[in-house]
Structures are given as C-alpha cells and as structure tokens.
Coordinates of C-alpha atoms in Angstrom, one line a residue:
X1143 CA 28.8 8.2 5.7
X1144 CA 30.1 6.4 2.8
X1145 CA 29.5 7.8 -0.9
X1146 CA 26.3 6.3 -2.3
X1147 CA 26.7 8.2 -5.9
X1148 CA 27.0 5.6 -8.7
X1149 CA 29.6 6.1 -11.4
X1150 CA 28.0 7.1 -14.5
X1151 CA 29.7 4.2 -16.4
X1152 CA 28.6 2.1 -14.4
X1153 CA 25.2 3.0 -15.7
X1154 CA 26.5 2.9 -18.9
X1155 CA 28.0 -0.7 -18.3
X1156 CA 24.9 -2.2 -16.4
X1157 CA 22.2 -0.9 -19.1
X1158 CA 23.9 -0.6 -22.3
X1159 CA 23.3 2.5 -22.5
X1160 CA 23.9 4.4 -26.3
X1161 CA 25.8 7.7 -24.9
X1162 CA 24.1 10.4 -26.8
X1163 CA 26.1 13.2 -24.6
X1164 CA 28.2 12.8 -22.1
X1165 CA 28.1 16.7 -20.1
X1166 CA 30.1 16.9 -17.7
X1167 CA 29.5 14.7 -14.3
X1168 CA 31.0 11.8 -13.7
X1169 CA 28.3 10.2 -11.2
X1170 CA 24.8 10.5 -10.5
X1171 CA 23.5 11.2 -6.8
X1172 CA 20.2 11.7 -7.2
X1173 CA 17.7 10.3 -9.8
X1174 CA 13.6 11.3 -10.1
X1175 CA 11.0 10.6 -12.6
X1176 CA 8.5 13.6 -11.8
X1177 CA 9.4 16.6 -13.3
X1178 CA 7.3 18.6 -11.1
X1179 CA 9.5 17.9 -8.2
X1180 CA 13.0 17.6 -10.1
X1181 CA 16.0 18.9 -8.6
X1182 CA 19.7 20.3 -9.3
X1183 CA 21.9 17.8 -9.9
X1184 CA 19.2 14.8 -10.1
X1185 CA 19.2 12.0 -13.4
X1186 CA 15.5 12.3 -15.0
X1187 CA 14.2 8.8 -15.0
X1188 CA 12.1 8.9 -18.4
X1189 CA 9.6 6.4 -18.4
X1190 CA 7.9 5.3 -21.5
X1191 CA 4.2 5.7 -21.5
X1192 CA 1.6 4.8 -24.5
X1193 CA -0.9 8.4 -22.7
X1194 CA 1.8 10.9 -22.4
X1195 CA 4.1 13.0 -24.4
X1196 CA 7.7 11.6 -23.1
X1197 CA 9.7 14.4 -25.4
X1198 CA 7.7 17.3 -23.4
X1199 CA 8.8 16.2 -20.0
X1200 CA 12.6 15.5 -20.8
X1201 CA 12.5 19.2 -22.3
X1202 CA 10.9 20.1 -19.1
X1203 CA 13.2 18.3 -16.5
X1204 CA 16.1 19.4 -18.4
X1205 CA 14.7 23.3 -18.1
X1206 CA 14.3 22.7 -14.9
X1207 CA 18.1 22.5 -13.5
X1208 CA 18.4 17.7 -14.1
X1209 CA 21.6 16.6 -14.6
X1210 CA 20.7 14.7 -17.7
X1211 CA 18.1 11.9 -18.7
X1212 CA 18.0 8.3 -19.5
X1213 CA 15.3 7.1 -21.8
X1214 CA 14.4 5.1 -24.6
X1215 CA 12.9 7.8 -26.8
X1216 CA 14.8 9.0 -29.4
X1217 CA 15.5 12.6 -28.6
X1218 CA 15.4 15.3 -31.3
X1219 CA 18.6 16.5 -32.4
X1220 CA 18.0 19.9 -31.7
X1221 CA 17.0 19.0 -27.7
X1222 CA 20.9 17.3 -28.1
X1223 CA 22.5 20.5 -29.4
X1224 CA 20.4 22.7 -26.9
X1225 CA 21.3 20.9 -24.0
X1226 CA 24.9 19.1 -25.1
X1227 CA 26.2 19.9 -21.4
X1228 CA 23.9 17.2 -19.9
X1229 CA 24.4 13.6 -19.7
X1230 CA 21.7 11.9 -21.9
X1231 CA 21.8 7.8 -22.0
X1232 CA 19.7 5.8 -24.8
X1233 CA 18.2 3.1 -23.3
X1234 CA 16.5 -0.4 -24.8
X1235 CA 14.3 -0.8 -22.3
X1236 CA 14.0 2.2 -19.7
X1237 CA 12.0 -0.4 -16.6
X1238 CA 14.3 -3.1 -17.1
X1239 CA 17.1 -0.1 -16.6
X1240 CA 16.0 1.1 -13.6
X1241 CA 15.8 -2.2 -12.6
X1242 CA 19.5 -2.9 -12.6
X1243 CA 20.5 0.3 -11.2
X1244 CA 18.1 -0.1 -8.4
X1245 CA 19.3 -3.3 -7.8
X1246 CA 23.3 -2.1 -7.9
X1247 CA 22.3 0.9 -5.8
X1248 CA 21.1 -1.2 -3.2
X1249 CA 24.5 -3.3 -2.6
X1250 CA 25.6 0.6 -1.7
X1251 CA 23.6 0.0 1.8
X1252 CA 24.1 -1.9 5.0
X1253 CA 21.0 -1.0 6.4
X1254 CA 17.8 -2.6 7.9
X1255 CA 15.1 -3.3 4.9
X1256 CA 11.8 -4.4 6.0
X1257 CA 9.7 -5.8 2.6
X1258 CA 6.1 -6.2 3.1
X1259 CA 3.6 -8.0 0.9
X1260 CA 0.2 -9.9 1.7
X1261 CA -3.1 -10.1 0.6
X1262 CA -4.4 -7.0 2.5
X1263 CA -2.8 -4.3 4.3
X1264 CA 0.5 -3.9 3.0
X1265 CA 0.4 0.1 2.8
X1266 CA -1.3 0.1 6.2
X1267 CA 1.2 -2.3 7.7
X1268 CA 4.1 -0.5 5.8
X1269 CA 2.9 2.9 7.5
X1270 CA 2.8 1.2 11.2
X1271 CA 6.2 -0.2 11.1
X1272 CA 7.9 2.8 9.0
X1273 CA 6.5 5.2 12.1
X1274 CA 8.1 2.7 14.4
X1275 CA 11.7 2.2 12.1
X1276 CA 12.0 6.1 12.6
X1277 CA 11.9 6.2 16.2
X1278 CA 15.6 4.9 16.0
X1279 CA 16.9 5.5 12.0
X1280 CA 15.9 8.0 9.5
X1281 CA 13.5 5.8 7.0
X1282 CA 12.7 6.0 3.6
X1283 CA 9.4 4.3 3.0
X1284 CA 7.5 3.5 0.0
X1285 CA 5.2 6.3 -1.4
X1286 CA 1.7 5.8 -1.8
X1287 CA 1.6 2.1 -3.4
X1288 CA 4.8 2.6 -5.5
X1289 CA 4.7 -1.4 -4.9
X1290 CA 5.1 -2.9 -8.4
X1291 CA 8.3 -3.5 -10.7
X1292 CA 8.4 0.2 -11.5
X1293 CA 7.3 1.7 -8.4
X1294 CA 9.9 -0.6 -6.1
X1295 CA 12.9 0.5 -8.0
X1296 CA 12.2 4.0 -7.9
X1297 CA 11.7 3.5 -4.0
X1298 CA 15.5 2.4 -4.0
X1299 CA 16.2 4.9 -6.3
X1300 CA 14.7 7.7 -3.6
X1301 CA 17.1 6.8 -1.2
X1302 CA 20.1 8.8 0.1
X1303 CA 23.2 9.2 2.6
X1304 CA 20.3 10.0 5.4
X1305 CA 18.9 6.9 4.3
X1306 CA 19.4 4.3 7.9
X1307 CA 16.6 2.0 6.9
X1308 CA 13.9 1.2 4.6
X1309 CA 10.3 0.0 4.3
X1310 CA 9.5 -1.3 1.2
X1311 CA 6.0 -2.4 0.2
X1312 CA 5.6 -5.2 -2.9
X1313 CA 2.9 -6.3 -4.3
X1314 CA 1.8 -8.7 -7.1
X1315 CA -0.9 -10.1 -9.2
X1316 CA 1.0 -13.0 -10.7
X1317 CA 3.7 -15.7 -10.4
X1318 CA 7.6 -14.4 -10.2
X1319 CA 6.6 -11.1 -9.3
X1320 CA 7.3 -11.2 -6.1
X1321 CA 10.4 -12.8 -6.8
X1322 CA 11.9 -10.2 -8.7
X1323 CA 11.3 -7.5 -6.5
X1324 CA 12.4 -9.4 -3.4
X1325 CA 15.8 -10.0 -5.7
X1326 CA 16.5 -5.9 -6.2
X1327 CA 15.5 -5.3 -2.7
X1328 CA 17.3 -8.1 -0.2
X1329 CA 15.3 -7.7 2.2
X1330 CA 16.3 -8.1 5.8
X1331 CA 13.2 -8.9 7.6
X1332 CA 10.1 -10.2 5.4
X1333 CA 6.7 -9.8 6.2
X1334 CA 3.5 -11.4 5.0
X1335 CA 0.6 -9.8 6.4
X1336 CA -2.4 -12.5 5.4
X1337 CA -3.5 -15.0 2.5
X1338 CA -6.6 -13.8 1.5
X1339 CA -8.6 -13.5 -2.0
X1340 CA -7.5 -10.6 -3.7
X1341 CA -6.3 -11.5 -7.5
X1342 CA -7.3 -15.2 -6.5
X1343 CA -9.0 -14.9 -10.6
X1344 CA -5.8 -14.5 -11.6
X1345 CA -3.8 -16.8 -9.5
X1346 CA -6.9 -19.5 -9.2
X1347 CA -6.4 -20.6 -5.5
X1348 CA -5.3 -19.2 -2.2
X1349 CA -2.6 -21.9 -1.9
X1350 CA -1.8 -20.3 -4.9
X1351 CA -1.4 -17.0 -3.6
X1352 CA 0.7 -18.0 -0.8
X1353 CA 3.4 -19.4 -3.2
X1354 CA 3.3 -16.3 -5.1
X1355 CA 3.9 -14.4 -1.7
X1356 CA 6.5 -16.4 -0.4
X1357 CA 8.5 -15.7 -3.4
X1358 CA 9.5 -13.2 -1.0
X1359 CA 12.2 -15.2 0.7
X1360 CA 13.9 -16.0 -2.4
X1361 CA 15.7 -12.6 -1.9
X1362 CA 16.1 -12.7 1.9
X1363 CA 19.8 -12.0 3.3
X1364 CA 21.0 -15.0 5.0
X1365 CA 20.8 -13.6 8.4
X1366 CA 17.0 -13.0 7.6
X1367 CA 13.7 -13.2 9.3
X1368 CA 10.3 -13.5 8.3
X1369 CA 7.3 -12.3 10.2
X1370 CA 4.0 -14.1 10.2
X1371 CA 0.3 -13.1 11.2
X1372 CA -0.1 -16.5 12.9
X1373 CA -4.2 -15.8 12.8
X1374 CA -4.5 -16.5 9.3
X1375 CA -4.8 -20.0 8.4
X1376 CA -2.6 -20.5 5.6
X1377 CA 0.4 -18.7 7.3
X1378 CA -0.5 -20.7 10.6
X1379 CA 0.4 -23.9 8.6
X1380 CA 3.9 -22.5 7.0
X1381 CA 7.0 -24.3 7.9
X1382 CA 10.3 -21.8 7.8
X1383 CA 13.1 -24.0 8.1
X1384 CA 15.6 -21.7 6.8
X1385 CA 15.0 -18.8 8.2
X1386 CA 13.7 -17.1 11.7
X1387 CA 10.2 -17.1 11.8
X1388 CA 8.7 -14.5 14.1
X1389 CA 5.0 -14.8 14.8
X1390 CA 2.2 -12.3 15.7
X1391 CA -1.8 -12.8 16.6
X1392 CA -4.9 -12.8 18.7
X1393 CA -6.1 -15.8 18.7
X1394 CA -3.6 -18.1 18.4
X1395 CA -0.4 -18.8 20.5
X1396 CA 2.2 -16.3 18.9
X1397 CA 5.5 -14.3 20.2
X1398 CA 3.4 -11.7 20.2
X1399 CA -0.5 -11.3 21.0
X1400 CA -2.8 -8.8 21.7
X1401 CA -5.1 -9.2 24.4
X1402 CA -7.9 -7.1 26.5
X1403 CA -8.8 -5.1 23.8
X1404 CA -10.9 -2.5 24.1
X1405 CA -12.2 -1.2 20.2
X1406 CA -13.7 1.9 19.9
X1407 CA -15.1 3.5 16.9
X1408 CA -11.6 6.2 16.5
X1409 CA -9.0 3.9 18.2
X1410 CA -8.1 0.6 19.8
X1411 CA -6.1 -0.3 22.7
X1412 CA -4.8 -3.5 23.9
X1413 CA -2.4 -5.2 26.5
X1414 CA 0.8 -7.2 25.1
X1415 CA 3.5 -9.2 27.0
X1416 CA 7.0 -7.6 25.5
X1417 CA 10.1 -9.4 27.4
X1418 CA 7.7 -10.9 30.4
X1419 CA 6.4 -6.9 30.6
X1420 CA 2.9 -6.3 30.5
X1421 CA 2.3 -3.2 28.1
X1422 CA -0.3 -1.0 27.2
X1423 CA -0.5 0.2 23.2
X1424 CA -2.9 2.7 21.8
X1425 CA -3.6 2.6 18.2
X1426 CA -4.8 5.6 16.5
X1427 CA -7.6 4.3 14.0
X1428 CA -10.3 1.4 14.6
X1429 CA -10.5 -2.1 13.9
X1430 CA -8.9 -5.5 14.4
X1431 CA -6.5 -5.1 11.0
X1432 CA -4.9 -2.4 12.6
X1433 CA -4.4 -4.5 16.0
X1434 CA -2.7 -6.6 13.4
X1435 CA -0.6 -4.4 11.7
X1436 CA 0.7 -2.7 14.9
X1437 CA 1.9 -6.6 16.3
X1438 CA 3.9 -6.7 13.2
X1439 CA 5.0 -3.3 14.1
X1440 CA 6.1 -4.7 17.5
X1441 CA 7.7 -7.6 15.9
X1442 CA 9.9 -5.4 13.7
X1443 CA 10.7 -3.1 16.1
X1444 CA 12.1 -5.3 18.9
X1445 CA 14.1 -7.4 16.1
X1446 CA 15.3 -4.0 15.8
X1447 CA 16.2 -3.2 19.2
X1448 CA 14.2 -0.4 19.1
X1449 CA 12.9 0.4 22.8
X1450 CA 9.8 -0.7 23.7
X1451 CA 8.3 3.1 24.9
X1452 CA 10.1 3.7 21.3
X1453 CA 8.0 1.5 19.4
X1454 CA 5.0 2.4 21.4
X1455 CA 4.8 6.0 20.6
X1456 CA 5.5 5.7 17.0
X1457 CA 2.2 3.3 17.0
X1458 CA 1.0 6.4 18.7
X1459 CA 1.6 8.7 16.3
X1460 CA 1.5 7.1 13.1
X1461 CA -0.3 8.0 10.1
X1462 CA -1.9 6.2 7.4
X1463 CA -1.9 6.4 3.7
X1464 CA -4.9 8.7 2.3
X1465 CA -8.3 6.5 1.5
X1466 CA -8.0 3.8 3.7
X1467 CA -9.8 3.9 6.5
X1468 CA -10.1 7.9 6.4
X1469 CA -13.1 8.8 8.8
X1470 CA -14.3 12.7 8.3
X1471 CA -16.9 14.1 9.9
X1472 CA -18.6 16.9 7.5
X1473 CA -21.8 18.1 7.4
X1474 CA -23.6 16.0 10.2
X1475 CA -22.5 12.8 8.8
X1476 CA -19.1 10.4 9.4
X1477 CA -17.8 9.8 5.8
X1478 CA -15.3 6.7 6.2
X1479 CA -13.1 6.8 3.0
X1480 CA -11.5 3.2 1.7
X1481 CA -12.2 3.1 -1.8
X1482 CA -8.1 3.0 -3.1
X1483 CA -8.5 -0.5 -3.3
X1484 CA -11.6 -3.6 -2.3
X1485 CA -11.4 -7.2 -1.8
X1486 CA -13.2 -9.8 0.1
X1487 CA -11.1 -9.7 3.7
X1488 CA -10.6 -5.9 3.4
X1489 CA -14.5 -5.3 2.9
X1490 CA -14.8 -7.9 5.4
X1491 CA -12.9 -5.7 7.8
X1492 CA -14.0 -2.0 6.9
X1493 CA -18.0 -2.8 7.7
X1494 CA -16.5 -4.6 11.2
X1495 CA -15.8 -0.9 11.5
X1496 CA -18.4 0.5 10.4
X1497 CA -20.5 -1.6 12.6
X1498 CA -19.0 0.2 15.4
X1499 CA -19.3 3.9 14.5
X1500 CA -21.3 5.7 16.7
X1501 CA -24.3 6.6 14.1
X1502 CA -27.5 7.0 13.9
X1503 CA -27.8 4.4 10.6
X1504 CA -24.9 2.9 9.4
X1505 CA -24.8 2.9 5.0
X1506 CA -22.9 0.8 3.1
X1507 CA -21.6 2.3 -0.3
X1508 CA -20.2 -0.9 -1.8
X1509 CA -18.7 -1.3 -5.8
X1510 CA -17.4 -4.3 -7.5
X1511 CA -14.2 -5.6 -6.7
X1512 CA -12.0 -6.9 -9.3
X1513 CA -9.5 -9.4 -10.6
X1514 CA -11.5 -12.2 -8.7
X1515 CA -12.4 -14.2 -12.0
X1516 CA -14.9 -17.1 -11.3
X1517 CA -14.8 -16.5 -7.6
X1518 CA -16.6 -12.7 -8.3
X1519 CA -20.0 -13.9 -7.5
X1520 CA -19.4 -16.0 -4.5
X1521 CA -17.0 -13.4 -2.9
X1522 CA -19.5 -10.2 -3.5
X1523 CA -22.4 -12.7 -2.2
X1524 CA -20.5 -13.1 0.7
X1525 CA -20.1 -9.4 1.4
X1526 CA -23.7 -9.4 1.6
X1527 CA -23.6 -12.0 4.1
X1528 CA -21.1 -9.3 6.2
X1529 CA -23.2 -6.3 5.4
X1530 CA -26.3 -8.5 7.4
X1531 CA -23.9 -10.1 9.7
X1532 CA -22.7 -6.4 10.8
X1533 CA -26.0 -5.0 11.3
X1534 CA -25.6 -2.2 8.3
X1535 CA -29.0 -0.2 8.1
X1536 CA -28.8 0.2 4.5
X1537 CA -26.9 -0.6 1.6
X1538 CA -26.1 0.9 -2.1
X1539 CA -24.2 -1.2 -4.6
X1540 CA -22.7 0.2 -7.4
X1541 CA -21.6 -2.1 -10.1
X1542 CA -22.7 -5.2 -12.7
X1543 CA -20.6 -7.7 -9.8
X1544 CA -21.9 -5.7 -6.8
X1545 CA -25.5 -7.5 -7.7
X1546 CA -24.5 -10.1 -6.0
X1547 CA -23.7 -8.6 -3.2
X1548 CA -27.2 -6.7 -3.0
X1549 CA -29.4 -9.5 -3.8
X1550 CA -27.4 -11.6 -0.3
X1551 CA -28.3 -8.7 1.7
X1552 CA -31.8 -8.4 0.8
X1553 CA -32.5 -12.1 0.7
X1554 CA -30.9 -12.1 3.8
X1555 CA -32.9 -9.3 6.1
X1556 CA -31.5 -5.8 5.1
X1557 CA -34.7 -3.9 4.7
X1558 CA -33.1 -0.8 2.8
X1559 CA -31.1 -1.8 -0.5
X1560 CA -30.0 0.0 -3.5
X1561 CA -28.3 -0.8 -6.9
X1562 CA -26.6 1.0 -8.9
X1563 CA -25.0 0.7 -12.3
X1564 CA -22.7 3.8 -12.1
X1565 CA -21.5 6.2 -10.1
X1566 CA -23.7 9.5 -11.5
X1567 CA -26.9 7.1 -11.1
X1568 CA -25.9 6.7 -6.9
X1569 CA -25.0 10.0 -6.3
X1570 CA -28.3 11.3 -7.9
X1571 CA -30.5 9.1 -5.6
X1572 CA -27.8 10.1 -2.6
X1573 CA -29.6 13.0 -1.3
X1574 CA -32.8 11.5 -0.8
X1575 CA -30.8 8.2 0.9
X1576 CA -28.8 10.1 3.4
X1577 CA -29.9 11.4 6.4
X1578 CA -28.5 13.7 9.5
X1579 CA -26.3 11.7 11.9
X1580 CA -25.4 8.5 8.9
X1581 CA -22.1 6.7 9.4
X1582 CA -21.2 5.8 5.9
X1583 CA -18.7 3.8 4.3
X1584 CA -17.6 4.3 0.6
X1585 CA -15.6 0.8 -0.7
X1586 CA -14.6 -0.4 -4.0
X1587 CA -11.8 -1.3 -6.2
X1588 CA -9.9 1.8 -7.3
X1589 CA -11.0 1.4 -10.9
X1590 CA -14.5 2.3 -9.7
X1591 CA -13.8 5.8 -9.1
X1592 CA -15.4 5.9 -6.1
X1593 CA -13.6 9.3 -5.2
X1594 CA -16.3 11.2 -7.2
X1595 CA -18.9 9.5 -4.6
X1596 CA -16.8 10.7 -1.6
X1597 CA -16.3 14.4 -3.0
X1598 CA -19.9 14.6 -3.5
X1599 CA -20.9 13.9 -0.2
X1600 CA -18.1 16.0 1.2
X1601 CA -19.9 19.1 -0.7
X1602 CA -23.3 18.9 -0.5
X1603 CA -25.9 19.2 2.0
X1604 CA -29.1 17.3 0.9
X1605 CA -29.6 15.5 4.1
X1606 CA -31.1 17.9 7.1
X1607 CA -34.0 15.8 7.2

C-alpha cells in the first residue's frame, strides 16, 4: 500500500501555519480531535469552541502520548517549554484548516467513495450501503452524523492504509453547502435519497432543496455516477446528462425495484430482478424507507461488482445508527426509539411503522419539528392527518408547534389526545397514559430532548394495569 502520511510542511504550506515547535516528526499519519480516544503518534485536531476549555484538552492530548497539536489558541508558554519535543502549528482558522488537509489527504486515495445526502435517511442509507461496501473492501464510514463542514473532514481525516473505500454522509441546511463538502470529498458514486421538507424554512421551497442537494455533483469524478430514488417526485423529473444516472423504486419503472413485499412489524422482505435473476432480500428492520435504502444499497453494490449473495448478506446483517428506528421491548411494552432527528416524510414514515407493530394500542409520542419556518403549521397539521390516517390509538404532543399537530388529530377522529408543553409535564402524566402490551413511538427533533422521555419509560413500571 502506498504511504498515506502527509508531510508536515505540507501542513505548514496548505494552512499557514505559525510554527510554534517543530519536535521531531517530519509527517503526520494519524490525526484525532477526541482526547479520550487519542493515540501514539496521532496530530490533536484542536477545535475552537465558545462551551469548552480548548487549553485543558491540548494539555490533555499532549499527556496522553499526540504527536503535537494544531489550533488557533494561543498556547501558554509554559505548555511550549513543557512539551517543546512535539510539533505544535498556530492556526487562523482551525475548520477552514482541516478543511484543506482533508481535502489534500483525499487526493492520497484511489478508492471507491460513495457521498450520500437527501432529505431523509442519509445515516440509514449510509449504514445499508457501508454493510454492503465491506462485503468486498475494508470501509470507513461516517460516524454517527459527522455530516457537516467539520464532521466530513474529520471523516477523511479518520481514514488509513486499510482504508479500500468510503461512505460518506453530507448534509446541509443551506445553499453551497453541499458544494463544499462534495469538493473535499470527490465522490465516486453520488446518492440522493429523496426531496422532502426538512430545512424547507430555511431554503423556502422543495425545488429549492433539490438544487441545494444536487450541489453534490459539482464534486463528482468524471467517471461518476449518481443514484436516484426514482419514487420521489422531484428526483423522478431530474435530467443527468453528464453523468450515469442509476435509478431505484417501487413504484415506478427503475433499474432496480422491489416487489412482493411482505412487511412485517421486525423486518421486510421483498423480490428484485438483479441481471434477469429473480432474488430474494431480507431486511432486518421494518418499513418501506428501509426497502428504499437497501435498493440504493443494491445499486451501489453491483456498480461495485460486489456479488450479488455479497450484497445480500450484508443487507442481512447490517445495523443501524442508535435512535432511529430502535424498537426495545422492556417492561411489557415495545419502545420504538427515532427521536435523533423529526421531519414531515420521516414522521410520515415512523407511524407507517408503528401502524404495524403488533400492540395492543399503538401511542404516538410526537414533538415539534424544526427549521420548517412558515411551513411549521401546515406540516405538523399534516402529521395529524398521518397519526388518523394510521390508525394510532392515542397521541401526546409535546411542544408550542406540536399544537398543530394535536388539534388535526382530534378534529379528525383520534379519541385519546394529549398536549404537552415540556418534556417533565408528559412524562408526569405517562404513567397513568400507558398501559401493558402499548406499542409506542417517541419522535421529535433532536433539540427536543426526547431521550429523557425514552429513558423514563425504559425505567419505570407504572403501567401493569
């Protein structure tokens, strides 16, 4: 394998960088911005932050065996003296920094890199395909949601000699976002999972979302693909002319679509048509998004070459990012977890699968979602509309925006509704709501801390009724 270490003056070249000491290494191999998990030998990525003490945790990564720092805090002198063996680089601005290098450090790599953005599912769809990827290569794959202009380049900056291919998540809330991290990155295959609402208060439109996500091609290698879910309607309409456009659905005429399904309420499984075949696929969790996700999967891993039993099994066996979709059984009731993030189409989704839990009531435990602008009330009132429309037995809102989505429901035919205004006020009124044998799902924007509703539930026992 070729060496991947980057010269520290290049470093010093790319970013500026004021020298402060030099030490003793003349490349870096490794860098890592979490003390807890620093290494021998790895660069401490400093990152500025207006909560924390920055000073403490260079001290700390430097006690702890890194091979220097670079930051944009101005270090005491007598860290400097203390630790004058270690490289330590002044920086003007640390995420524009990591920027570059992660941008340099990717020209180190002739590898498959699959980018994935979209309205919905991107972690999800990122899991699928990552499971399938390392059924032929060792991946790397984005952690958690590390999906924004920090968390991207520190995905690059995770990689390694192992590293064979890559799965790289982005995400975005405004114009030219998107097109900056699809610049560091290069992708080689680009996906767009679906044009929905989320951030359309921001961006005002979903046409306008689509633009914003197909920024995405602007960093495409030349020999590039994108893959489209050809079910959604703004994708449907999108003509690639510069680049191979692979397509996936359900419903409508794609090179790959899933049919006979069978949905259960712990896994799906479906029929598909791979090179004239007919195969059978298994997926692991319920609901049509994850039909979705696991085409794309397909997609990627026949543009791959990957075999087809290959791609199968690791549809098997993937696993998903915690909180989404996390369905526990404690306490004689199903807890279904999928509060790390809410909008309109992924709430949409979550009570299709709640609707088909095997339950004795199904509850709805909804909060606001944000970043929707003057779309909030129409898009919560429409949850409403898919709380009736999925036959949920009762509901609890939590949230000033959530209103809306209470007042649908009620107006609409759901005989047991609740509202909340926090958190502490729906967990107190819990244990008289749930009951032995309750399917319940727990939904909201992350902001909404709907964790502390989960954990509560996980540890009491107010319900043998």
């Amino acid at each position: 394998m070729s060496n991947k270490n980057i010269a520290v003056d290049k470093i010093v070249e790319m970013c500026e960088c004021t020298v402060i000491s030099r030490g003793t290494a003349s490349t870096v191999e490794k860098f890592c911005s979490d003390t807890r998990i620093i290494e021998k030998n790895d660069l401490f990525i400093s990152l500025k932050s207006e909560t924390s003490d920055g000073i403490t945790y260079i001290k700390e990564a430097l006690e702890n065996g890194a091979m220097g720092v670079i930051t944009e805090y101005n270090i005491p002198e007598e860290i400097v003296n203390k630790y004058n063996n270690k490289l330590i680089l002044k920086v003007k601005n640390i995420t524009d920094s990591i920027q570059k290098i992660a941008k340099y450090k990717r020209t180190l790599y002739d590898i498959p890199i699959v980018a994935v953005t979209g309205s919905v599912g991107k972690t999800s769809t990122k899991d699928i395909i990552a499971s399938v990827v390392g059924k032929k290569y060792n991946v790397t794959k984005t952690k958690g949601n590390y999906n924004n202009h920090i968390g991207v380049p520190l995905t690059i900056l995770s990689w390694n000699e192992n590293t064979e291919a890559a799965v790289v998540e982005m995400g975005m809330n405004h114009f030219g976002e998107i097109e900056l991290l699809t610049n560091i990155v290069k992708p080689t295959i680009a996906i767009i999972t679906n044009i929905g609402t989320a951030h359309i208060g921001i961006l005002g439109s979903r046409e306008n979302i689509l633009k914003a996500k197909m920024e995405i091609l602007d960093g495409l290698t030349p020999n590039g693909c994108i893959i489209l879910n050809n079910d959604n309607d703004l994708l449907n309409k999108c003509d690639i002319k510069k680049y191979r456009k692979i397509t996936y659905g359900i419903e409508n005429s794609s090179n790959y679509v899933a049919y006979d399904i069978a949905r259960n309420e712990t896994y799906t499984e479906y029929k598909i048509k791979i090179n004239d075949k007919e195969e059978k696929v298994y997926v692991p969790v319920p609901g049509d998004h994850f039909i979705y996700n696991s085409l794309c999967a397909i997609a990627v891993g026949k543009k791959l070459n990957i075999e087809t039993d290959k791609i199968i099994e690791g549809i098997k066996t993937f696993e998903i990012t915690g909180k989404r979709n996390e369905i526990l059984e404690i306490n004689d009731i199903k807890i279904m977890n999928d509060y790390y993030n809410a909008s309109y189409d992924s709430m949409k989704a979550s009570l299709e699968v709640l609707s088909n839990i095997k339950a004795t009531r199904r509850l709805a435990i909804l909060g606001d979602m944000l970043e929707l602008g003057e779309y909030a009330e129409k898009l919560h009132s429409m949850v409403g509309e898919e709380v009736v429309k999925n036959k949920i037995d009762v509901l609890c809102t939590v949230g000033e925006l959530s209103k809306s989505t209470a007042k649908t429901a009620k107006t609409l035919g759901t005989k047991e509704v609740y509202q909340f205004s926090t958190n502490e006020e729906c967990i107190n009124k819990l244990g008289e709501i749930v009951r032995k044998n309750d399917a319940i799902l727990i939904k909201a924007s992350n902001a909404m801390h709907f964790g502390e509703i989960s954990k509560y539930l996980q540890g009491e026992r107010l319900w043998e009724k």
